[in-house]
Structure formats: C-alpha cells, structure tokens
Short mmCIF file of C-alpha atoms and ligand atoms in Angstrom, two decimals:
data_model
loop_
_atom_site.label_atom_id
_atom_site.label_comp_id
_atom_site.label_asym_id
_atom_site.label_seq_id
_atom_site.Cartn_x
_atom_site.Cartn_y
_atom_site.Cartn_z
CA MET A 1 99.40 104.07 170.28
CA LYS A 2 100.47 106.46 167.50
CA ALA A 3 101.25 104.90 164.12
CA ILE A 4 102.09 106.09 160.63
CA VAL A 5 99.40 104.47 158.45
CA TYR A 6 98.33 104.36 154.82
CA SER A 7 94.91 103.13 153.78
CA HIS A 8 95.44 103.20 150.02
CA TYR A 9 98.40 102.94 147.64
CA GLY A 10 99.87 106.16 146.29
CA THR A 11 102.32 109.08 146.72
CA PRO A 12 104.07 109.81 150.05
CA ASP A 13 101.04 111.98 150.97
CA VAL A 14 99.01 108.83 151.70
CA LEU A 15 101.05 108.43 154.89
CA HIS A 16 99.47 109.99 157.95
CA LEU A 17 99.53 109.73 161.73
CA ALA A 18 96.67 107.85 163.40
CA ASP A 19 95.75 106.17 166.69
CA ARG A 20 95.72 102.40 166.65
CA PRO A 21 95.13 99.90 169.50
CA THR A 22 98.36 98.87 171.22
CA PRO A 23 98.88 95.18 170.43
CA SER A 24 99.42 92.67 173.23
CA PRO A 25 101.80 89.75 172.87
CA ALA A 26 100.66 86.10 172.53
CA ALA A 27 102.53 83.44 174.52
CA ASN A 28 105.23 83.10 171.86
CA GLU A 29 105.57 86.86 171.21
CA VAL A 30 107.30 89.93 172.55
CA LEU A 31 106.01 93.49 172.65
CA ILE A 32 108.56 96.08 171.47
CA ARG A 33 108.41 99.84 172.14
CA VAL A 34 109.79 101.02 168.79
CA HIS A 35 112.20 103.97 169.00
CA ALA A 36 113.29 104.23 165.37
CA ALA A 37 112.52 102.59 162.01
CA GLU A 38 114.26 102.83 158.68
CA ALA A 39 112.25 104.32 155.78
CA THR A 40 113.37 101.92 153.09
CA LYS A 41 113.14 101.72 149.33
CA SER A 42 110.98 98.61 149.82
CA ASP A 43 108.56 100.63 152.05
CA CYS A 44 108.29 103.23 149.29
CA GLU A 45 107.72 100.49 146.69
CA LEU A 46 104.96 98.90 148.84
CA ARG A 47 103.36 102.30 149.49
CA SER A 48 103.23 103.28 145.81
CA PHE A 49 102.94 99.70 144.61
CA GLN A 50 105.52 100.36 141.92
CA PHE A 51 108.43 97.94 141.64
CA PRO A 52 111.51 98.09 139.46
CA VAL A 53 110.92 94.43 138.57
CA ARG A 54 107.47 93.96 137.10
CA TRP A 55 106.93 90.27 137.92
CA PHE A 56 106.80 91.19 141.64
CA TRP A 57 103.56 93.09 141.09
CA LEU A 58 100.90 90.37 140.91
CA PRO A 59 102.12 88.01 143.67
CA LEU A 60 102.76 90.98 145.99
CA ARG A 61 99.41 92.57 145.22
CA ILE A 62 97.66 89.32 146.13
CA ALA A 63 99.74 89.03 149.33
CA PHE A 64 99.53 92.67 150.42
CA GLY A 65 95.98 93.59 149.38
CA ILE A 66 94.30 93.88 145.95
CA ARG A 67 92.33 97.11 146.46
CA LYS A 68 94.02 98.52 149.52
CA PRO A 69 96.88 97.49 151.82
CA LYS A 70 95.95 94.77 154.34
CA GLN A 71 98.81 95.77 156.65
CA GLN A 72 98.46 99.54 156.89
CA ILE A 73 101.58 100.11 158.97
CA LEU A 74 104.83 99.85 157.00
CA GLY A 75 108.32 99.41 158.47
CA GLY A 76 110.26 96.16 158.22
CA TYR A 77 113.41 97.23 160.05
CA PHE A 78 113.54 98.92 163.45
CA ALA A 79 115.17 99.38 166.84
CA GLY A 80 113.45 99.55 170.20
CA GLU A 81 113.04 98.22 173.69
CA ILE A 82 111.21 95.07 174.79
CA THR A 83 108.43 95.97 177.20
CA GLN A 84 106.61 92.63 177.59
CA VAL A 85 107.33 89.00 176.80
CA GLY A 86 104.94 86.09 176.32
CA THR A 87 105.13 83.14 178.70
CA GLU A 88 106.90 80.91 176.13
CA VAL A 89 109.70 83.40 175.37
CA GLN A 90 112.76 82.62 177.46
CA HIS A 91 115.68 84.40 175.76
CA LEU A 92 114.36 87.98 175.77
CA ALA A 93 113.28 90.14 178.70
CA PRO A 94 111.63 93.54 179.34
CA GLY A 95 114.26 96.27 179.14
CA ASP A 96 116.32 94.57 176.37
CA ARG A 97 117.36 97.01 173.64
CA VAL A 98 116.89 95.13 170.36
CA PHE A 99 117.11 95.79 166.64
CA GLY A 100 115.91 93.60 163.83
CA SER A 101 113.48 92.71 161.10
CA SER A 102 109.71 92.21 161.28
CA GLN A 103 109.85 90.40 157.90
CA LEU A 104 106.57 90.48 155.98
CA ARG A 105 104.61 91.45 159.11
CA LEU A 106 106.04 95.01 158.77
CA GLY A 107 104.56 97.27 161.49
CA GLY A 108 107.75 99.13 162.51
CA TYR A 109 106.23 102.58 161.85
CA ALA A 110 104.26 102.39 165.13
CA GLU A 111 105.02 102.99 168.76
CA TYR A 112 104.49 99.31 169.62
CA LEU A 113 105.10 96.14 167.64
CA CYS A 114 104.40 92.52 168.55
CA LEU A 115 106.66 89.87 167.03
CA PRO A 116 107.26 86.16 167.57
CA GLY A 117 110.23 85.69 169.90
CA HIS A 118 112.00 83.55 167.30
CA TYR A 119 112.23 86.42 164.78
CA SER A 120 115.61 88.02 164.08
CA LEU A 121 115.93 90.30 167.13
CA ALA A 122 119.40 90.92 168.58
CA PRO A 123 120.72 93.17 171.35
CA ILE A 124 121.79 96.62 170.12
CA PRO A 125 125.52 97.08 170.63
CA GLU A 126 126.15 99.65 173.39
CA ASN A 127 128.05 101.96 171.04
CA LEU A 128 124.94 102.49 168.88
CA THR A 129 121.90 104.72 169.39
CA TYR A 130 118.42 103.51 168.47
CA VAL A 131 118.55 105.64 165.31
CA GLU A 132 121.86 104.12 164.23
CA ALA A 133 120.68 100.62 165.08
CA ALA A 134 117.52 101.02 162.99
CA ALA A 135 119.70 101.92 159.97
CA VAL A 136 121.48 98.54 160.05
CA PRO A 137 119.21 95.47 159.59
CA LEU A 138 117.96 95.98 156.01
CA GLY A 139 121.26 96.98 154.47
CA GLY A 140 123.46 94.89 156.74
CA LEU A 141 121.48 91.64 156.47
CA ASN A 142 121.03 91.82 152.73
CA ALA A 143 124.60 92.89 152.10
CA LEU A 144 125.98 90.12 154.37
CA HIS A 145 123.82 87.59 152.51
CA PHE A 146 125.17 88.70 149.09
CA ILE A 147 128.80 89.06 150.20
CA ARG A 148 128.81 85.62 151.85
CA ARG A 149 127.19 83.98 148.83
CA ALA A 150 129.91 85.54 146.66
CA LYS A 151 132.53 83.64 148.67
CA ILE A 152 134.99 86.54 148.38
CA GLN A 153 138.66 85.70 148.69
CA PRO A 154 141.21 88.26 149.95
CA GLY A 155 142.56 90.34 147.05
CA GLU A 156 139.62 89.67 144.71
CA ARG A 157 138.22 92.55 142.72
CA VAL A 158 134.62 93.25 143.80
CA LEU A 159 132.32 95.80 142.16
CA ILE A 160 129.24 97.04 144.03
CA ASN A 161 126.68 98.63 141.68
CA GLY A 162 124.27 100.97 143.50
CA ALA A 163 126.85 101.23 146.30
CA GLY A 164 125.48 104.36 147.91
CA GLY A 165 122.08 102.88 148.84
CA SER A 166 120.88 101.10 151.97
CA ILE A 167 122.27 97.72 150.94
CA GLY A 168 125.27 98.99 148.93
CA SER A 169 126.74 101.06 151.75
CA TYR A 170 127.06 97.88 153.90
CA ALA A 171 128.15 95.74 150.93
CA VAL A 172 131.12 98.12 150.40
CA GLN A 173 132.13 97.85 154.08
CA LEU A 174 131.72 94.08 154.20
CA ALA A 175 133.57 93.40 150.91
CA LYS A 176 136.44 95.49 152.26
CA LEU A 177 136.35 93.60 155.54
CA PHE A 178 136.55 90.30 153.64
CA GLY A 179 139.77 91.58 152.01
CA ALA A 180 138.52 92.59 148.55
CA GLU A 181 139.66 95.45 146.36
CA VAL A 182 136.38 97.33 146.09
CA THR A 183 135.00 99.42 143.25
CA ALA A 184 131.85 101.34 144.17
CA VAL A 185 129.48 102.57 141.46
CA ASP A 186 126.83 105.22 142.16
CA SER A 187 126.18 108.89 141.47
CA ALA A 188 128.81 111.55 142.10
CA ASN A 189 127.29 113.02 145.26
CA LYS A 190 127.99 109.72 147.06
CA ALA A 191 131.67 109.47 146.09
CA ALA A 192 133.10 110.96 149.30
CA LEU A 193 130.93 108.72 151.53
CA LEU A 194 131.89 105.61 149.53
CA THR A 195 135.60 106.39 149.84
CA GLU A 196 135.14 106.93 153.55
CA LEU A 197 133.37 103.52 153.82
CA GLY A 198 136.44 101.90 152.28
CA ALA A 199 135.92 101.84 148.51
CA ASP A 200 139.28 101.73 146.67
CA HIS A 201 137.77 103.08 143.44
CA VAL A 202 134.60 105.04 142.85
CA ILE A 203 132.82 105.34 139.52
CA ASP A 204 130.06 107.86 138.80
CA TYR A 205 127.68 105.84 136.64
CA ARG A 206 126.34 109.00 134.96
CA GLN A 207 129.85 109.72 133.64
CA ALA A 208 131.23 106.25 132.90
CA ASP A 209 129.90 102.72 132.35
CA PHE A 210 132.10 100.16 134.11
CA ARG A 211 131.05 97.58 131.54
CA GLN A 212 132.77 99.57 128.74
CA SER A 213 136.18 99.60 130.50
CA THR A 214 138.82 96.87 130.19
CA ALA A 215 138.78 96.24 133.97
CA GLU A 216 137.36 92.85 134.97
CA TYR A 217 135.92 91.77 138.31
CA ASP A 218 135.74 88.55 140.31
CA VAL A 219 132.43 89.58 141.83
CA VAL A 220 129.70 92.06 140.87
CA VAL A 221 126.99 92.74 143.46
CA ASP A 222 124.19 94.55 141.65
CA MET A 223 121.40 96.49 143.33
CA VAL A 224 120.25 98.17 140.11
CA ALA A 225 117.28 96.50 138.41
CA SER A 226 117.94 98.15 135.05
CA SER A 227 121.50 96.81 134.69
CA PRO A 228 122.09 95.21 131.28
CA TYR A 229 122.71 91.51 131.74
CA GLY A 230 125.08 90.53 128.92
CA SER A 231 127.62 93.35 129.30
CA THR A 232 127.65 92.91 133.13
CA ILE A 233 128.48 89.22 132.69
CA SER A 234 131.23 90.26 130.24
CA ALA A 235 132.78 92.45 132.94
CA LEU A 236 133.41 89.31 135.03
CA ARG A 237 136.66 87.35 134.98
CA ALA A 238 136.57 83.56 134.45
CA ASN A 239 135.01 81.95 137.56
CA GLY A 240 133.43 85.28 138.41
CA ARG A 241 130.20 85.61 140.40
CA TYR A 242 127.30 87.97 139.64
CA LEU A 243 124.77 88.65 142.43
CA MET A 244 121.48 90.28 141.44
CA ALA A 245 119.27 91.93 144.10
CA ASN A 246 116.53 92.77 141.63
CA PRO A 247 116.32 90.07 138.94
CA SER A 248 113.69 90.07 136.20
CA LEU A 249 112.25 86.73 135.01
CA ILE A 250 114.31 86.93 131.81
CA LYS A 251 117.48 87.58 133.80
CA MET A 252 116.75 84.61 136.07
CA LEU A 253 116.43 82.34 133.03
CA ARG A 254 119.63 83.73 131.55
CA ALA A 255 121.31 83.23 134.93
CA VAL A 256 120.55 79.50 134.88
CA TRP A 257 122.06 79.28 131.37
CA THR A 258 125.20 81.25 132.30
CA THR A 259 125.80 79.19 135.45
CA GLN A 260 125.25 75.94 133.59
CA PHE A 261 127.32 76.60 130.49
CA SER A 262 130.16 78.91 131.54
CA SER A 263 132.70 79.20 134.37
CA LYS A 264 130.71 82.19 135.70
CA GLN A 265 128.01 81.94 138.34
CA VAL A 266 124.88 84.08 138.66
CA LEU A 267 123.07 84.13 142.02
CA PHE A 268 119.79 85.81 142.89
CA ALA A 269 118.39 84.26 146.10
CA PHE A 270 116.56 86.51 148.52
CA ALA A 271 118.18 87.10 151.89
CA ALA A 272 116.79 84.91 154.71
CA GLU A 273 117.62 87.63 157.29
CA THR A 274 118.50 85.12 159.98
CA LEU A 275 119.20 85.74 163.67
CA GLY A 276 122.71 84.32 163.18
CA GLU A 277 123.44 86.91 160.48
CA LEU A 278 122.08 89.72 162.68
CA GLN A 279 124.31 88.54 165.54
CA THR A 280 127.30 88.59 163.17
CA LEU A 281 126.50 92.22 162.29
CA GLN A 282 126.02 93.02 165.98
CA LEU A 283 129.56 91.80 166.68
CA MET A 284 131.02 93.68 163.72
CA LEU A 285 129.33 96.89 164.87
CA LYS A 286 130.47 96.38 168.46
CA GLU A 287 134.06 95.91 167.33
CA GLY A 288 133.91 98.88 164.97
CA GLN A 289 134.50 96.76 161.85
CA ILE A 290 131.45 98.27 160.16
CA ARG A 291 129.35 101.29 161.01
CA ALA A 292 125.79 102.44 160.61
CA VAL A 293 125.25 104.92 157.80
CA VAL A 294 122.46 107.40 158.65
CA ASP A 295 121.47 110.12 156.19
CA ARG A 296 118.66 112.05 157.94
CA VAL A 297 116.24 111.50 160.80
CA TYR A 298 112.56 112.53 160.56
CA PRO A 299 109.85 112.69 163.25
CA MET A 300 106.71 110.55 162.79
CA ALA A 301 104.67 113.52 161.61
CA LYS A 302 107.12 114.00 158.70
CA ALA A 303 107.04 110.39 157.43
CA ALA A 304 105.93 111.60 153.98
CA ASP A 305 109.08 113.74 153.79
CA ALA A 306 111.18 110.73 154.83
CA HIS A 307 109.71 108.77 151.88
CA ARG A 308 110.29 111.71 149.52
CA ARG A 309 113.91 111.81 150.67
CA VAL A 310 114.31 108.08 149.93
CA GLU A 311 112.71 108.48 146.53
CA SER A 312 114.79 111.56 145.63
CA GLU A 313 117.86 109.29 145.66
CA GLN A 314 119.91 112.19 147.07
CA ARG A 315 120.41 110.44 150.39
CA LEU A 316 123.72 109.30 151.73
CA GLY A 317 122.83 106.06 153.55
CA SER A 318 119.64 105.27 155.46
CA VAL A 319 116.73 107.57 156.20
CA VAL A 320 115.37 106.91 159.70
CA ILE A 321 112.01 107.79 161.26
CA GLN A 322 112.18 108.56 164.98
CA ILE A 323 109.16 106.72 166.39
CA SER A 324 109.20 107.38 170.10
CA GLY A 325 109.51 110.85 171.56
CA VAL A 326 112.99 110.04 172.87
CA ILE A 327 115.69 111.70 170.79
CA ASP A 328 119.00 109.85 170.85
N1 NAP B 401 117.08 90.53 146.66
C1 NAP B 401 116.84 90.90 147.89
O1 NAP B 401 116.95 90.11 148.82
C2 NAP B 401 116.47 92.31 148.21
C3 NAP B 401 116.27 92.68 149.50
C4 NAP B 401 115.95 93.98 149.80
C5 NAP B 401 115.81 94.89 148.74
N2 NAP B 401 115.99 94.49 147.46
C6 NAP B 401 115.83 95.47 146.34
O2 NAP B 401 117.14 95.93 146.06
C7 NAP B 401 117.06 97.26 145.56
C8 NAP B 401 118.17 98.07 146.17
O3 NAP B 401 117.89 98.28 147.53
P1 NAP B 401 118.43 99.49 148.34
O4 NAP B 401 117.52 99.60 149.54
O5 NAP B 401 119.89 99.40 148.58
O6 NAP B 401 118.08 100.69 147.31
P2 NAP B 401 118.57 102.15 147.35
O7 NAP B 401 118.90 102.50 148.74
O8 NAP B 401 117.60 102.98 146.61
O9 NAP B 401 119.96 102.12 146.51
C9 NAP B 401 120.09 102.08 145.15
C10 NAP B 401 121.30 102.93 144.77
O10 NAP B 401 121.59 102.70 143.35
C11 NAP B 401 121.90 103.96 142.78
N3 NAP B 401 121.66 103.84 141.35
C12 NAP B 401 120.51 104.06 140.65
N4 NAP B 401 120.69 103.80 139.35
C13 NAP B 401 121.99 103.37 139.21
C14 NAP B 401 122.75 102.91 138.10
N5 NAP B 401 122.27 102.86 136.89
N6 NAP B 401 124.04 102.53 138.34
C15 NAP B 401 124.58 102.60 139.60
N7 NAP B 401 123.87 103.02 140.67
C16 NAP B 401 122.59 103.39 140.49
C17 NAP B 401 121.00 104.93 143.50
O11 NAP B 401 121.52 106.24 143.44
P3 NAP B 401 121.02 107.44 142.46
O12 NAP B 401 119.58 107.22 142.19
O13 NAP B 401 121.41 108.70 143.13
O14 NAP B 401 121.78 107.30 141.20
C18 NAP B 401 121.06 104.40 144.94
O15 NAP B 401 122.15 104.99 145.66
C19 NAP B 401 115.65 97.77 145.85
O16 NAP B 401 114.91 97.92 144.64
C20 NAP B 401 115.03 96.71 146.73
O17 NAP B 401 113.66 96.48 146.49
C21 NAP B 401 116.33 93.24 147.16
#
C-alpha cells in the first residue's frame, strides 16, 4: 500500500510517499481502506517534535521514539471504508463507511489501517463525504469534551480562544447549540467564518485583548498555550469555568489553587474521544446541527504542503489529505 511516511523528525519536507506492507487484521481488529485523513496541528507537532507546552517533550519522546519516530505513519483522524473484519468483531462489516480516531496508534496517512473493533469508529452520516467526515473527529471530539465539561447553561456567555482552529471551529458551533452567547477570538481572516458558524461576537486578538475589556464570561475555552493565566481567570464571572487545552505544569498547579480557593473552576483533562461522543457528533451532523469545516484538500503526494498550510495558520478549518484515489 501507499503511505505518507517520515523516518526522522523535522520540517514538512521529511514527509514522503513510500510503499509499506498492507496490514491484516487480528481477530479483534478491522481493516479500513482510508479515503481521507485530517492533517492536524498535533501531526505537525509530532513530525517536528516541537510542542507549545514544553513538559510534553520528554514523555512523548520516550513514547514516540528517542532518535527517530517508532510509528512512521502519522494521522490520528480519518474516514474510510471497512474492507475486512476479524472473527471477534460483530458490530462492524465490510462496506461500512466509518470515521473516527486511531488514538496513539496513528497510521491514518496510509491506504489501509488496522484498528481494534472497540476503537471509536462510527458510521459516516449519509450527508457527508469522506473528506468532510475526516475533518470532524479531532475538532468535534475535543470540542464536545470541553463544552460538556463546562456544563454550559442556556444564555451563558462563553468565550472560545483560538476559535478558528480545528477544535475551536466545533467549539463555537457546540457552544451555540447548547444555547450560549458566544464570543470567538482568533485572527481577522477567520472572522467571517466564525460569524457563519454562529459566533455572536468576534474579536481579532491582534487588535484587542479580551482580558483588558470589562466584559466577563461564564466559560472560557482556551486552545492557545501562551494565554496568560491570571488575567484570563480575571475575565471570568463568579462561578466561571476555564478550560485549558494546552496547560503548562505551572498553570496546572495554579488551576488546583484557583479551583480550591475561589468560586471559579479550572479544568484541563484530555479528551477520552469515546465512541459515545463520536455517535453524538454523528447525530448532530446528520441533523444539520453542526457541520464539517474543511479548508483545503491535498493529494497524498502533497502532504508536505498540507502540513505547511496547517503551520501557516492561514487556514479556515481543517486541512484534509485525500488518501485513496477516489475524489469525493
Ligand atoms: N487537551 C486536549 O485534549 C487536546 C487535544 C487535541 C489537541 N490539543 C492541543 O490544542 C491546541 C489547539 O488545537 P487545534 O488543533 O484547534 O489548533 P489550531 O487548529 O492550530 O488552532 C489554534 C487557533 O488559535 C489561533 N491563535 C493563535 N494564537 C492566538 C492567540 N494569541 N489568541 C487567539 N487565537 C490564537 C490560531 O490562529 P492564528 O495563528 O491565525 O492566529 C488558530 O486558529 C494544539 O496545540 C493541540 O496540540 C489539546
């Protein structure tokens, strides 16, 4: 099979096309013919081995390979068709169109991917193409996790910082769906998209700092690792909740203190990306309550350009790599 591989850490140019043996599923696994995979910020961070939060570096380097990557095929979020199922897998069958997460196994940047049948794999709603479906799991699962943990009540004021990215663009839609008044913060080129996704107010962070205004929020969902902690907490109302996607060790310690000794709560748990959450998204997509946000689509041979696009931060939504030859 064809795969996009990288054999050492570095710039997008380390990505190249190569032939790899097609995997075959064990009894508890399924084989998926991948049609599309999202090129995510996390893929770029694993490729370059540069993370916005420094404490990630050592544990991830030990897990992913000290001198070179152990798993040379990136891609944690994908859409495709099941072609084979192991004897123990009852709930999936060849021909099923599925989308989902391969978790830390990655491997979505290849024509075929084997995953345990119990992983988060759900049927693609009929109104979505493979490309659109591949754009959903990362942003949708992480945004749903944060928005649910925030326990948003109708009418609450919710601010999404980094709203134009993969996670933020779903967080805006979900916060709106949960009845919030949504303020989206990102750069100016994303303002029109954010309004279209439902944001009531849009702030260009290069022009204004929401922390300096008198407005206060019930919930801040923060995708930006460099956010100052103290002034973000100050922008919360009493009983407000602050959700951090990218917490540093210092911020985690301060979070425990804030939660313990004030009415405000700071939450930073990683998303479990469960099947139940994916099925919730599937239903929301089917009923048109949320939509996939695709920026550009690249063929496998242009994977390096897909990563450059993600790293340029100019994108509006998800960058998707078309894996199979089928264009849809
Ligand atoms: N905790 C978890 O469970 C979890 C799970 C997955 C990912 N993550 C991490 O969460 C982060 C966000 O993920 P993502 O995929 O959504 O990233 P992304 O797609 O790159 O989105 C980040 C957005 O923030 C904007 N931005 C940058 N600086 C900003 C600032 N100072 N103020 C406001 N907006 C700013 C960026 O736009 P411009 O650059 O154009 O300004 C971009 O639109 C990544 O670092 C990822 O590793 C955490």
